[in-house]
PDB file of C-alpha atoms and ligand atoms in Angstrom:
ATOM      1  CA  UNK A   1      75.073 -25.351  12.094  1.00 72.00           C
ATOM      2  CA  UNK A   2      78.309 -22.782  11.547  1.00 91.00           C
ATOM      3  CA  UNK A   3      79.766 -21.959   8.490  1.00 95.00           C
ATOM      4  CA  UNK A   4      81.945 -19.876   7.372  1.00 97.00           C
ATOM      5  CA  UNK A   5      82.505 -21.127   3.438  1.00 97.00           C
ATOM      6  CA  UNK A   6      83.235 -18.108   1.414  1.00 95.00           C
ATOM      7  CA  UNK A   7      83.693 -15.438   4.266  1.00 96.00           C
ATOM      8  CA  UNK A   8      87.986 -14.074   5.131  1.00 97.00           C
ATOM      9  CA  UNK A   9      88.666 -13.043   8.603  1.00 98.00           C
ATOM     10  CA  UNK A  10      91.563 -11.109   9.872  1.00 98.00           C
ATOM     11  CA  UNK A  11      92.894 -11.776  12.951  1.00 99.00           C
ATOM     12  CA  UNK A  12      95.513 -10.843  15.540  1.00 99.00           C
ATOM     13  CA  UNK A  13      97.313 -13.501  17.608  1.00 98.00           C
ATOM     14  CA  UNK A  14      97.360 -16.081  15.401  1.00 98.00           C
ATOM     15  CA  UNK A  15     100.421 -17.506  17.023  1.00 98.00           C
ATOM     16  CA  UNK A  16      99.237 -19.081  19.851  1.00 98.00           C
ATOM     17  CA  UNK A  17      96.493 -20.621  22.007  1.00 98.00           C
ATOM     18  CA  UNK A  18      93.420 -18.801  21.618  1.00 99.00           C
ATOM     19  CA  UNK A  19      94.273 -17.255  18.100  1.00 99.00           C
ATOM     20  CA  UNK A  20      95.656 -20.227  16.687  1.00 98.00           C
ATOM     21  CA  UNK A  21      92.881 -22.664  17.812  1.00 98.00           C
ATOM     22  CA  UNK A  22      90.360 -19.736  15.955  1.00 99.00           C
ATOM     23  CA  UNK A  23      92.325 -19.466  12.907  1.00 98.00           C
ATOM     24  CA  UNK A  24      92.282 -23.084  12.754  1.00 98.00           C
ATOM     25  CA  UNK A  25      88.611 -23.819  13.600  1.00 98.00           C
ATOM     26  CA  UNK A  26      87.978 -20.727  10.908  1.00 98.00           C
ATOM     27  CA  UNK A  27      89.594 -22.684   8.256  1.00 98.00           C
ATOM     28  CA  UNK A  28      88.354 -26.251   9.033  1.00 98.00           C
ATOM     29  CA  UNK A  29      84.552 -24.357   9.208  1.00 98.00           C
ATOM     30  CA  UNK A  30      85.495 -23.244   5.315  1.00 98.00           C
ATOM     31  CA  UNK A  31      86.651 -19.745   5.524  1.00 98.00           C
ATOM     32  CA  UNK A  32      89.633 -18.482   4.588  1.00 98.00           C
ATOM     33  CA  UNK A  33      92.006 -16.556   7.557  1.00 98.00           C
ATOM     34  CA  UNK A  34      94.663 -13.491   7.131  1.00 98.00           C
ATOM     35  CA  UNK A  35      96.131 -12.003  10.034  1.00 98.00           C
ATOM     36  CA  UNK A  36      99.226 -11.501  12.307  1.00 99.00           C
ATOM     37  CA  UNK A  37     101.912 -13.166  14.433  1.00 98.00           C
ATOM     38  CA  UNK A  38     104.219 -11.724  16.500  1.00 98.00           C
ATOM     39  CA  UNK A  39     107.523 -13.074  15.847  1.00 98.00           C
ATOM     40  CA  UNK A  40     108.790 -15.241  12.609  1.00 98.00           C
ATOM     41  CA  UNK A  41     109.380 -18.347  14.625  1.00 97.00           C
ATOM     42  CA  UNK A  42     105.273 -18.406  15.349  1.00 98.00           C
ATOM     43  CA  UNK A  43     105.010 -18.437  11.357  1.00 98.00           C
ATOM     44  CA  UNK A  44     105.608 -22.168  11.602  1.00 98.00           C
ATOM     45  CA  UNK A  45     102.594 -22.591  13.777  1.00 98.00           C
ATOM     46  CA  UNK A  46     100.268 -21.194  10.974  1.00 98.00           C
ATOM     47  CA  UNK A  47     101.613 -23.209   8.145  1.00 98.00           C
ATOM     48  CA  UNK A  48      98.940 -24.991   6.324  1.00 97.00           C
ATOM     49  CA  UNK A  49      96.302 -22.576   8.069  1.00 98.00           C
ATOM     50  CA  UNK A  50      97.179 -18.685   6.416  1.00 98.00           C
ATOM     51  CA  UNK A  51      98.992 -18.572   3.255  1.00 98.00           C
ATOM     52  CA  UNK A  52     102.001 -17.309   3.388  1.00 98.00           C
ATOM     53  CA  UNK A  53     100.827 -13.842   1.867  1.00 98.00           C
ATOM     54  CA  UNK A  54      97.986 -12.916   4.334  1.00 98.00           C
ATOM     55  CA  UNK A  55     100.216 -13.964   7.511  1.00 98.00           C
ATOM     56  CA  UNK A  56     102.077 -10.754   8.957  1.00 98.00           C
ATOM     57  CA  UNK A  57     104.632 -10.707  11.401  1.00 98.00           C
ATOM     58  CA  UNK A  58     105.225  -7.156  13.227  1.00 98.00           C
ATOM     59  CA  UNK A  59     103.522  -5.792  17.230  1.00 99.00           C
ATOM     60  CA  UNK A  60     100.632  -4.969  17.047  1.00 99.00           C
ATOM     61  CA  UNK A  61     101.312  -1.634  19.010  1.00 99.00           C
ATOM     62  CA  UNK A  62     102.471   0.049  15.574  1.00 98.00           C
ATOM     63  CA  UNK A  63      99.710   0.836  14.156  1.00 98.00           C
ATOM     64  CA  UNK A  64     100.836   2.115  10.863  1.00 98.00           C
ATOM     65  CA  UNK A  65     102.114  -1.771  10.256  1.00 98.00           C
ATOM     66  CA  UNK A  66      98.632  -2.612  11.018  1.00 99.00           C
ATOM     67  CA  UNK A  67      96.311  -0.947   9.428  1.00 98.00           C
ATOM     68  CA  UNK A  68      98.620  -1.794   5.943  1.00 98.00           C
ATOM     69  CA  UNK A  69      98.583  -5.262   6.530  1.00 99.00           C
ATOM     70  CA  UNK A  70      94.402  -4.989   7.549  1.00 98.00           C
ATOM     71  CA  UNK A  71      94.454  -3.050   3.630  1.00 98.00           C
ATOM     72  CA  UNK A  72      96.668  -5.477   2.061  1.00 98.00           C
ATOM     73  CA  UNK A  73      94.628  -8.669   3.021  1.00 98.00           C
ATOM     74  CA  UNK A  74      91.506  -7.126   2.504  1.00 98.00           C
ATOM     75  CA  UNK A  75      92.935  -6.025  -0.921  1.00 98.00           C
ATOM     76  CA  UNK A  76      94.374  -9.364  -1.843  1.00 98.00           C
ATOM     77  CA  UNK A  77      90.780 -10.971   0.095  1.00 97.00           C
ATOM     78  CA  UNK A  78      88.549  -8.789  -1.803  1.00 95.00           C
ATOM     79  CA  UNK A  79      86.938  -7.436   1.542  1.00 96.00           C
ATOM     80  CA  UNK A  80      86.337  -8.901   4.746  1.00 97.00           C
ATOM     81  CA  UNK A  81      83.966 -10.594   6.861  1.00 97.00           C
ATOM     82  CA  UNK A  82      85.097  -9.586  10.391  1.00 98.00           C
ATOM     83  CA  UNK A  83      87.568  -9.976  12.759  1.00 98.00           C
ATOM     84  CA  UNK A  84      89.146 -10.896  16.343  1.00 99.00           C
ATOM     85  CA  UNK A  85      91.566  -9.465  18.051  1.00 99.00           C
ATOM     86  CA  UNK A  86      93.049 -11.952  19.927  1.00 99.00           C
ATOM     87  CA  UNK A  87      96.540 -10.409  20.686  1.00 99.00           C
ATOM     88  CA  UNK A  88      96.977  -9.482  24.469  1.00 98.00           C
ATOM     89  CA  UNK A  89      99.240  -9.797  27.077  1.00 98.00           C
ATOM     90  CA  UNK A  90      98.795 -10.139  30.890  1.00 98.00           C
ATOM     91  CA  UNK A  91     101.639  -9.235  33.745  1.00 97.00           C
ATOM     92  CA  UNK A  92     101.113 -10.252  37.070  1.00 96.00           C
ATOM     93  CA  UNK A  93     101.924  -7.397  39.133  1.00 96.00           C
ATOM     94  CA  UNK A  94     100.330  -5.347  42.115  1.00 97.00           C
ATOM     95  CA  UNK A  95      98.839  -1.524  41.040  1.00 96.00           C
ATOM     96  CA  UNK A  96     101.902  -0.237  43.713  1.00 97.00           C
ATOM     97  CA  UNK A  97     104.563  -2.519  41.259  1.00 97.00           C
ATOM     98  CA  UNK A  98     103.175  -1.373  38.166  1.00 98.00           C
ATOM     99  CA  UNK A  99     105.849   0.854  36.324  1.00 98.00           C
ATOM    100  CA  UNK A 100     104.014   3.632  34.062  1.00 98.00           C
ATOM    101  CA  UNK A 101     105.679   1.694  31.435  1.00 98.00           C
ATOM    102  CA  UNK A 102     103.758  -1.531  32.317  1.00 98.00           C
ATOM    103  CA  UNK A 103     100.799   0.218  32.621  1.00 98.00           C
ATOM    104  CA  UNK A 104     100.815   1.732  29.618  1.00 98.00           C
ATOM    105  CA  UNK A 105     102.336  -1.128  27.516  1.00 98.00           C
ATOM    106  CA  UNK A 106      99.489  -3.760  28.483  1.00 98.00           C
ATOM    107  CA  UNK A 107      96.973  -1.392  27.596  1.00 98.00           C
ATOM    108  CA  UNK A 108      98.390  -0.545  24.373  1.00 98.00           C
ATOM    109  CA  UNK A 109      98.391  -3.961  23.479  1.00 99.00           C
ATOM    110  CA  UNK A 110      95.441  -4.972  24.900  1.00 98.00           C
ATOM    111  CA  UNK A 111      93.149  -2.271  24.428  1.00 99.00           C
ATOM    112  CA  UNK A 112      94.759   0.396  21.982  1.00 98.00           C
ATOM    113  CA  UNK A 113      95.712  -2.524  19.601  1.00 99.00           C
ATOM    114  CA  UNK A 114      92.213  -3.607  19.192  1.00 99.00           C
ATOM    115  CA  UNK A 115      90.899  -0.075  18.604  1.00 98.00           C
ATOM    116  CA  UNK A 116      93.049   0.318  16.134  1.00 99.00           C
ATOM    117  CA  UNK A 117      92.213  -2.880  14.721  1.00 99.00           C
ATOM    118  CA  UNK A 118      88.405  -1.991  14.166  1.00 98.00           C
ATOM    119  CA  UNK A 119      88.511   0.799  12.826  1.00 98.00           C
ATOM    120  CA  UNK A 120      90.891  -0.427  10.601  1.00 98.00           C
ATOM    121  CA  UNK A 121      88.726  -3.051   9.194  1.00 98.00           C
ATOM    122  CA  UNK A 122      85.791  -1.094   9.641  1.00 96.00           C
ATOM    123  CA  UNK A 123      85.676   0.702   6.225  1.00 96.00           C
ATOM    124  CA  UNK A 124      86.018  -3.195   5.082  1.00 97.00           C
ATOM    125  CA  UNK A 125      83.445  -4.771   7.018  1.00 95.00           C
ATOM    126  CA  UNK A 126      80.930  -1.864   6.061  1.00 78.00           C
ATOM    127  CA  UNK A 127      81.161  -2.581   2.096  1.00 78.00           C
ATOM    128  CA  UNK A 128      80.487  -6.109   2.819  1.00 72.00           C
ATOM    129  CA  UNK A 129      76.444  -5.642   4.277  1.00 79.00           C
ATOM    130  CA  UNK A 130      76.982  -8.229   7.480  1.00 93.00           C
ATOM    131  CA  UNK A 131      79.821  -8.668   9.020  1.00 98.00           C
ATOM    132  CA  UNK A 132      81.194  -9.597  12.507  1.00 98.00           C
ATOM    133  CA  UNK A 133      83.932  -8.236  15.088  1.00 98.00           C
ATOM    134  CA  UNK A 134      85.009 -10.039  18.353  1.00 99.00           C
ATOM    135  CA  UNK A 135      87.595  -8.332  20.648  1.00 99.00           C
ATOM    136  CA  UNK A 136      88.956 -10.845  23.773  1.00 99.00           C
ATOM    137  CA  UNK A 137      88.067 -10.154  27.198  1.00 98.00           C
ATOM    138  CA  UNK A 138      88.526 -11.749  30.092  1.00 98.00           C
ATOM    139  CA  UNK A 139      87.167 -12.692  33.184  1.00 98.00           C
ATOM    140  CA  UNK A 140      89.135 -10.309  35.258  1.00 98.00           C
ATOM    141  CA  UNK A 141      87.404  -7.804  33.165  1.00 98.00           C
ATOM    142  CA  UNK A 142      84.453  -8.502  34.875  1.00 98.00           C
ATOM    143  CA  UNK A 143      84.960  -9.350  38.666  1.00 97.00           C
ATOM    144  CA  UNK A 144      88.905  -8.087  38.496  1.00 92.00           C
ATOM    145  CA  UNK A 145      91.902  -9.757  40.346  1.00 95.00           C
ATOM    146  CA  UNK A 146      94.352  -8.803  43.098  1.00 95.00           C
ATOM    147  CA  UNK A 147      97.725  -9.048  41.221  1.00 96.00           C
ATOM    148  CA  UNK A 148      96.147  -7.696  37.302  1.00 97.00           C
ATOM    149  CA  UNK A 149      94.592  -4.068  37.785  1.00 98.00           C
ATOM    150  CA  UNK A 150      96.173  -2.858  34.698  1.00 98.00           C
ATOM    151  CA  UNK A 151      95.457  -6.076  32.677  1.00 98.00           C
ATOM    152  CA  UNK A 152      91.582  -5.727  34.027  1.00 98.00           C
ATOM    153  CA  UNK A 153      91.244  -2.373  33.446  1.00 98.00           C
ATOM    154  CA  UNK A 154      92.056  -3.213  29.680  1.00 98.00           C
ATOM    155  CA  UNK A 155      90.034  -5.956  29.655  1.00 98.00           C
ATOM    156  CA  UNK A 156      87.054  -3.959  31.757  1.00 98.00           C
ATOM    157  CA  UNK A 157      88.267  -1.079  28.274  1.00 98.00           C
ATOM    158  CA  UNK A 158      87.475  -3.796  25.909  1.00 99.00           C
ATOM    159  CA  UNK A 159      84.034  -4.839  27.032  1.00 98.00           C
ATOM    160  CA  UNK A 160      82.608  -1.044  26.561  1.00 98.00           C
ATOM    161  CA  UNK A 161      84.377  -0.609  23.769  1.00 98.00           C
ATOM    162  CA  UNK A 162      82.463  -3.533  22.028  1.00 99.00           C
ATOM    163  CA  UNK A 163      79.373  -2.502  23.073  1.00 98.00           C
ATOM    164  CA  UNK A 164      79.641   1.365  21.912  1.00 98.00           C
ATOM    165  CA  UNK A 165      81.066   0.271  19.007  1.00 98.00           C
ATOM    166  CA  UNK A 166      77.857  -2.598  18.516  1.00 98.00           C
ATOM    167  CA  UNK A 167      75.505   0.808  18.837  1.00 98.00           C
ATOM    168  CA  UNK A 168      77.678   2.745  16.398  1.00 98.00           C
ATOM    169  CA  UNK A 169      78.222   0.257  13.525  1.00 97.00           C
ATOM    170  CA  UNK A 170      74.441  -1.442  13.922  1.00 97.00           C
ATOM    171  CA  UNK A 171      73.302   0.307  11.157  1.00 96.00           C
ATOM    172  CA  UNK A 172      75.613  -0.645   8.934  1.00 95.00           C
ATOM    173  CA  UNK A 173      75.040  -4.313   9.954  1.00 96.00           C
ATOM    174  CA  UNK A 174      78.316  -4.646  11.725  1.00 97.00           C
ATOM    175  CA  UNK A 175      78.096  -6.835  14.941  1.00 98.00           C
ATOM    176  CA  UNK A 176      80.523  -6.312  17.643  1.00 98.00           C
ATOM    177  CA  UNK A 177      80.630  -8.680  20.398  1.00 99.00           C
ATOM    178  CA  UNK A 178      83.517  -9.515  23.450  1.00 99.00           C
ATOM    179  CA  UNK A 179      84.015 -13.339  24.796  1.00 99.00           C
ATOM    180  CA  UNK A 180      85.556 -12.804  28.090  1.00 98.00           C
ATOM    181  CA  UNK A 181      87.406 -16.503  28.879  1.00 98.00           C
ATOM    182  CA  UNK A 182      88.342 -18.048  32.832  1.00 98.00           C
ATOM    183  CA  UNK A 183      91.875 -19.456  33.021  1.00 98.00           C
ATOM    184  CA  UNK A 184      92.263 -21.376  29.416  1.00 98.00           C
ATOM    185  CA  UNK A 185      95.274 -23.727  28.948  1.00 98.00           C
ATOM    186  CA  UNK A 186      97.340 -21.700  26.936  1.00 98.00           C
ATOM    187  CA  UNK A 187     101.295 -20.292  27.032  1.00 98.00           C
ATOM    188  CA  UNK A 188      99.390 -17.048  28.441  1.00 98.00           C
ATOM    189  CA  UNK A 189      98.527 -19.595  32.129  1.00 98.00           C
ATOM    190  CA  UNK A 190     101.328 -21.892  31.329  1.00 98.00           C
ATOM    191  CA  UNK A 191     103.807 -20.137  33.955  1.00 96.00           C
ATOM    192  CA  UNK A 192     100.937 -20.633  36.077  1.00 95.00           C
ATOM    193  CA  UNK A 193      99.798 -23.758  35.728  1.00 97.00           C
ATOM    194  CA  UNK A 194     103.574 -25.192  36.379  1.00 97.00           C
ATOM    195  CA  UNK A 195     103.574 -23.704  39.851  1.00 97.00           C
ATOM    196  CA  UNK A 196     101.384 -26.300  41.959  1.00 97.00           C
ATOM    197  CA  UNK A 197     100.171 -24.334  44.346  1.00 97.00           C
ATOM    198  CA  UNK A 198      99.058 -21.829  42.486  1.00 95.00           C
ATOM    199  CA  UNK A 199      97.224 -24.032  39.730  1.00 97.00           C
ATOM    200  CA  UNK A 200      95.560 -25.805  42.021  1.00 97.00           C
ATOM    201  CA  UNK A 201      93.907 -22.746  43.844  1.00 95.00           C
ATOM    202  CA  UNK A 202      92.746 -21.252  40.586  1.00 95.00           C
ATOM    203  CA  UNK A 203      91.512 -24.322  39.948  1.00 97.00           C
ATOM    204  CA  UNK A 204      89.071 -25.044  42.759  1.00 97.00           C
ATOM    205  CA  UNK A 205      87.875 -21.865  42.454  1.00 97.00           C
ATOM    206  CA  UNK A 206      86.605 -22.810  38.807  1.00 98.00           C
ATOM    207  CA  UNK A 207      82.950 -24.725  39.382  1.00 98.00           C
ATOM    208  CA  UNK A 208      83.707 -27.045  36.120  1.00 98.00           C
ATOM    209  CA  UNK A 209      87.041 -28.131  37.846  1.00 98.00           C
ATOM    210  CA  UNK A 210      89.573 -27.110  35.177  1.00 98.00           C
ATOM    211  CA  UNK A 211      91.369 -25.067  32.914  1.00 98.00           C
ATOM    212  CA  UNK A 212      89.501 -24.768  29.328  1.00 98.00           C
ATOM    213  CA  UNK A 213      91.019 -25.394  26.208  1.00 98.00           C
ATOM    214  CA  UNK A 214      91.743 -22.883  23.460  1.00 99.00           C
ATOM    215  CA  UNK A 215      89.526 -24.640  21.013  1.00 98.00           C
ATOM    216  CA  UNK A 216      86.602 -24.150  23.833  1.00 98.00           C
ATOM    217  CA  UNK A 217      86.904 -20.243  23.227  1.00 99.00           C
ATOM    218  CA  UNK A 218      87.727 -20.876  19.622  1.00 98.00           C
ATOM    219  CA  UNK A 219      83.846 -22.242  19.137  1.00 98.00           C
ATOM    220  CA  UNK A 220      82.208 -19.134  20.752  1.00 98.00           C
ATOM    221  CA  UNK A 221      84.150 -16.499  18.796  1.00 98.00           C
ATOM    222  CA  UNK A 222      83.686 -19.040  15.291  1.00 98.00           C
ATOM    223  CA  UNK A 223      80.231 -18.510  16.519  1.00 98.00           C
ATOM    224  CA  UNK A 224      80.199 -14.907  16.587  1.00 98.00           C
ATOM    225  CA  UNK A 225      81.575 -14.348  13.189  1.00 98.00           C
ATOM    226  CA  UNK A 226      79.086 -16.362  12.032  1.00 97.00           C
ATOM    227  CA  UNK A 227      75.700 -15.973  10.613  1.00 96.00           C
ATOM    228  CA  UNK A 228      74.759 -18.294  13.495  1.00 97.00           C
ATOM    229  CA  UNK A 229      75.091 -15.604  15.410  1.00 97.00           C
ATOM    230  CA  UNK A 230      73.239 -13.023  13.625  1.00 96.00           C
ATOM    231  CA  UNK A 231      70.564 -11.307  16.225  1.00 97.00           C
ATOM    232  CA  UNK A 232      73.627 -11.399  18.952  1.00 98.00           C
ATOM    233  CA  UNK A 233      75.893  -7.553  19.035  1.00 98.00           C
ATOM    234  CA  UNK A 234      76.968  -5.781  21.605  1.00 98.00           C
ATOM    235  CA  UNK A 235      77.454  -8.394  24.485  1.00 99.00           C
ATOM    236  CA  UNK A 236      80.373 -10.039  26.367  1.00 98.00           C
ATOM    237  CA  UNK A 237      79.842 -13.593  26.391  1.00 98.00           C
ATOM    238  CA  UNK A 238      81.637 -15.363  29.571  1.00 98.00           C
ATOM    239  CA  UNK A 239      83.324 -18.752  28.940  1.00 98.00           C
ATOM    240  CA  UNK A 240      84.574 -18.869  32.169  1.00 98.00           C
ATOM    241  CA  UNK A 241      83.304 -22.545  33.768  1.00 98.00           C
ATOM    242  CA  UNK A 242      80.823 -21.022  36.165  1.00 98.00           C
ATOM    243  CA  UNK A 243      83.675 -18.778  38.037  1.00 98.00           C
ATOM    244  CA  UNK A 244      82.236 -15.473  37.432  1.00 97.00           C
ATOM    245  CA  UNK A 245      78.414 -17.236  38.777  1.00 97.00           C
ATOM    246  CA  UNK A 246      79.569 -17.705  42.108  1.00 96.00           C
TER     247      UNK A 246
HETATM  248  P1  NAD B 301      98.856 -16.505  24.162  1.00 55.20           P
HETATM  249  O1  NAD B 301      99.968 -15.881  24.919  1.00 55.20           O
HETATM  250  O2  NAD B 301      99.039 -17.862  23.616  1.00 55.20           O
HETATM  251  O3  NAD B 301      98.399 -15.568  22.958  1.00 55.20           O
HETATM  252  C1  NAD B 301      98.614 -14.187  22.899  1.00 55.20           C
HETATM  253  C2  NAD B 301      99.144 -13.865  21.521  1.00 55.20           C
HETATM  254  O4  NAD B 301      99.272 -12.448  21.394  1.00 55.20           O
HETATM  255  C3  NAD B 301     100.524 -14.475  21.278  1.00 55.20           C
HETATM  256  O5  NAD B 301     100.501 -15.229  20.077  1.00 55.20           O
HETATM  257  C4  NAD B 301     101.455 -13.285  21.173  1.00 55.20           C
HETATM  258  O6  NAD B 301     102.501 -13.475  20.245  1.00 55.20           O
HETATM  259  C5  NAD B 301     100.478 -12.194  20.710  1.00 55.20           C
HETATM  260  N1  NAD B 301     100.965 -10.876  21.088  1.00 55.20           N
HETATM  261  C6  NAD B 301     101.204 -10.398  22.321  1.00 55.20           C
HETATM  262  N2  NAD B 301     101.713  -9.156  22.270  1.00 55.20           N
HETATM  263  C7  NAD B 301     101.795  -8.845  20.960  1.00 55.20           C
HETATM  264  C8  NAD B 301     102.239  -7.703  20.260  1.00 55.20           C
HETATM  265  N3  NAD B 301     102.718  -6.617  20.899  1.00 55.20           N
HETATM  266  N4  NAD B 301     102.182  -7.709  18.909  1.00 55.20           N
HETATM  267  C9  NAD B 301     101.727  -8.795  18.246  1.00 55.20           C
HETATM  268  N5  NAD B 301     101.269  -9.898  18.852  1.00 55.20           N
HETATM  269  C10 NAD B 301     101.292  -9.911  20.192  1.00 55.20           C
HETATM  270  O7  NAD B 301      97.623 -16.477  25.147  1.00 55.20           O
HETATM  271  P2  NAD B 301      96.061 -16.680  24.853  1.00 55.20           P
HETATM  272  O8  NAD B 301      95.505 -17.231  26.080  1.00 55.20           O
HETATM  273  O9  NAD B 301      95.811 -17.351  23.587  1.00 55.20           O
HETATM  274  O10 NAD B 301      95.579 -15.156  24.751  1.00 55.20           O
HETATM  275  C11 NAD B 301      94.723 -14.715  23.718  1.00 55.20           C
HETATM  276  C12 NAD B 301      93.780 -13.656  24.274  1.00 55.20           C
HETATM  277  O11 NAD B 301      92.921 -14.275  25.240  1.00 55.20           O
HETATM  278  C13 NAD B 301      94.496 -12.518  25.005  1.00 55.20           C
HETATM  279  O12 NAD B 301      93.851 -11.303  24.685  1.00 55.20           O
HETATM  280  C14 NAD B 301      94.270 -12.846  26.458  1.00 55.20           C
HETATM  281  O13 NAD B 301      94.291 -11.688  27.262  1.00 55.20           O
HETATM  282  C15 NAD B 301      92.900 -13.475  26.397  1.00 55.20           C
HETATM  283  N6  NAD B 301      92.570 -14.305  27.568  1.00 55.20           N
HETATM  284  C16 NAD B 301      93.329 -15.401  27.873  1.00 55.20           C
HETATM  285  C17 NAD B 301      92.989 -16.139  29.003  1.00 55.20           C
HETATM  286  C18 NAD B 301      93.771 -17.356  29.410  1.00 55.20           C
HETATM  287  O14 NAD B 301      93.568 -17.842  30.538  1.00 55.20           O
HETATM  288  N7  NAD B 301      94.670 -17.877  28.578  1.00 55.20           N
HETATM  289  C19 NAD B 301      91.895 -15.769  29.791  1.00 55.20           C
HETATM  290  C20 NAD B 301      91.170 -14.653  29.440  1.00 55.20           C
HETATM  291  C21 NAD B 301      91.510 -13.916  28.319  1.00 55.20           C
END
């Protein structure tokens, strides 16, 4: 059974789909959720989930922003007991269209972003003897994708960075762990999923037959940060529907 009564999480993303359905499933499971959104109109989204005071709104690129919201929750939280970082972006575009800028913004987001966001809340995780980080992945960090080499290659960044950082922090009783979703049914796919031809291929290449649901990848990072979890670090759990067994 999972629970997380009495443990604070910080999180990125908690906007939308993935992020929102964990800060959610975090609260309903007892714990208590500080974090970040992106732009004010998200903050609507997270009302009745993060109190006002532990929800802050700025990119997740600028790392100085960061790391003093990270201080101020854990501060106002009186440590924490882990974290996700489920802020990312993806751009469909060949390696030949990829602009440097491109390139270098989706990593920053997606892989810079969450670097920065450990070791920000490492020095907070450490006091706390047993805590929990989960960084997103992705499928196409595992068996890639014809229109996403920069988004993979972040994604491909992600899952050894949680598994050096699982070696380095073990001691300390820090688990680090990656859950690397298929196509889930949030505004990330939604372009996608409106174009008919293009859902339905993705699609029937999914064994299960569908898109997941945010709340599906929601359970397996809950998991993670919880005790439930506590002989699992340093792995990349898919939740993909079978695609990346075939
Ligand atoms: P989403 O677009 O709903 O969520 C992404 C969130 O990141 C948004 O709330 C957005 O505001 C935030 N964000 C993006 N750039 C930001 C920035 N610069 N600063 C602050 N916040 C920023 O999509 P999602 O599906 O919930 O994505 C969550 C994570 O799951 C992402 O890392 C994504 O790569 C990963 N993922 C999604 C899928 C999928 O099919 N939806 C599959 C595999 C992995």
């Amino acid at each position: 059974m999972i629970s997380l009564v009495n443990k604070s999480f910080f999180l990125t993303g908690m906007g939308s789909g993935i992020g929102l359905a964990t800060a959610r499933l975090i609260t309903n499971l007892g714990g208590t959720v500080a974090g970040t959104i992106e732009h004010q109109d998200q903050a609507q989204a997270v009302e009745g989930i993060v109190a006002p005071n532990l929800c802050f709104c700025l990119d997740v690129t600028d790392t100085p922003s960061l790391q003093k919201a990270v201080n101020t929750a854990a501060h106002q939280l009186q440590g924490l007991d882990g974290m996700a970082a489920c802020a990312g972006v993806i751009k469909l575009l060949t390696s030949a269209d990829t602009e440097t800028e491109d390139w270098l913004r989706i990593l920053d987001i997606n892989l810079n972003a969450a670097f920065q966001l450990a070791r920000a809340t490492t020095p907070h995780l450490k006091a706390n003897n047993g805590a929990s980080m989960v960084f997103i992945s992705s499928q196409i960090g595992l068996v890639g994708h014809r229109r996403a080499a920069a988004y993979a290659a972040s994604k491909a960044g992600i899952n050894g960075l949680a598994r050096s950082m699982a070696l380095e922090w073990a001691g300390d009783n820090i688990r680090v762990n990656a859950v690397a979703p298929g196509p889930i049914a949030t505004p990330m796919t939604e372009a996608t999923r409106n174009d008919p031809q293009r859902f339905k291929t993705l699609q029937d290449g999914i064994p299960l037959g569908r898109f997941g649901e945010a709340e599906e990848i929601a359970n397996v990072i809950a998991f993670l940060l919880s005790d439930a979890s506590s002989f699992i670090t340093g792995q990349v759990i898919v939740a993909d529907g079978g695609f990346t067994a075939q």
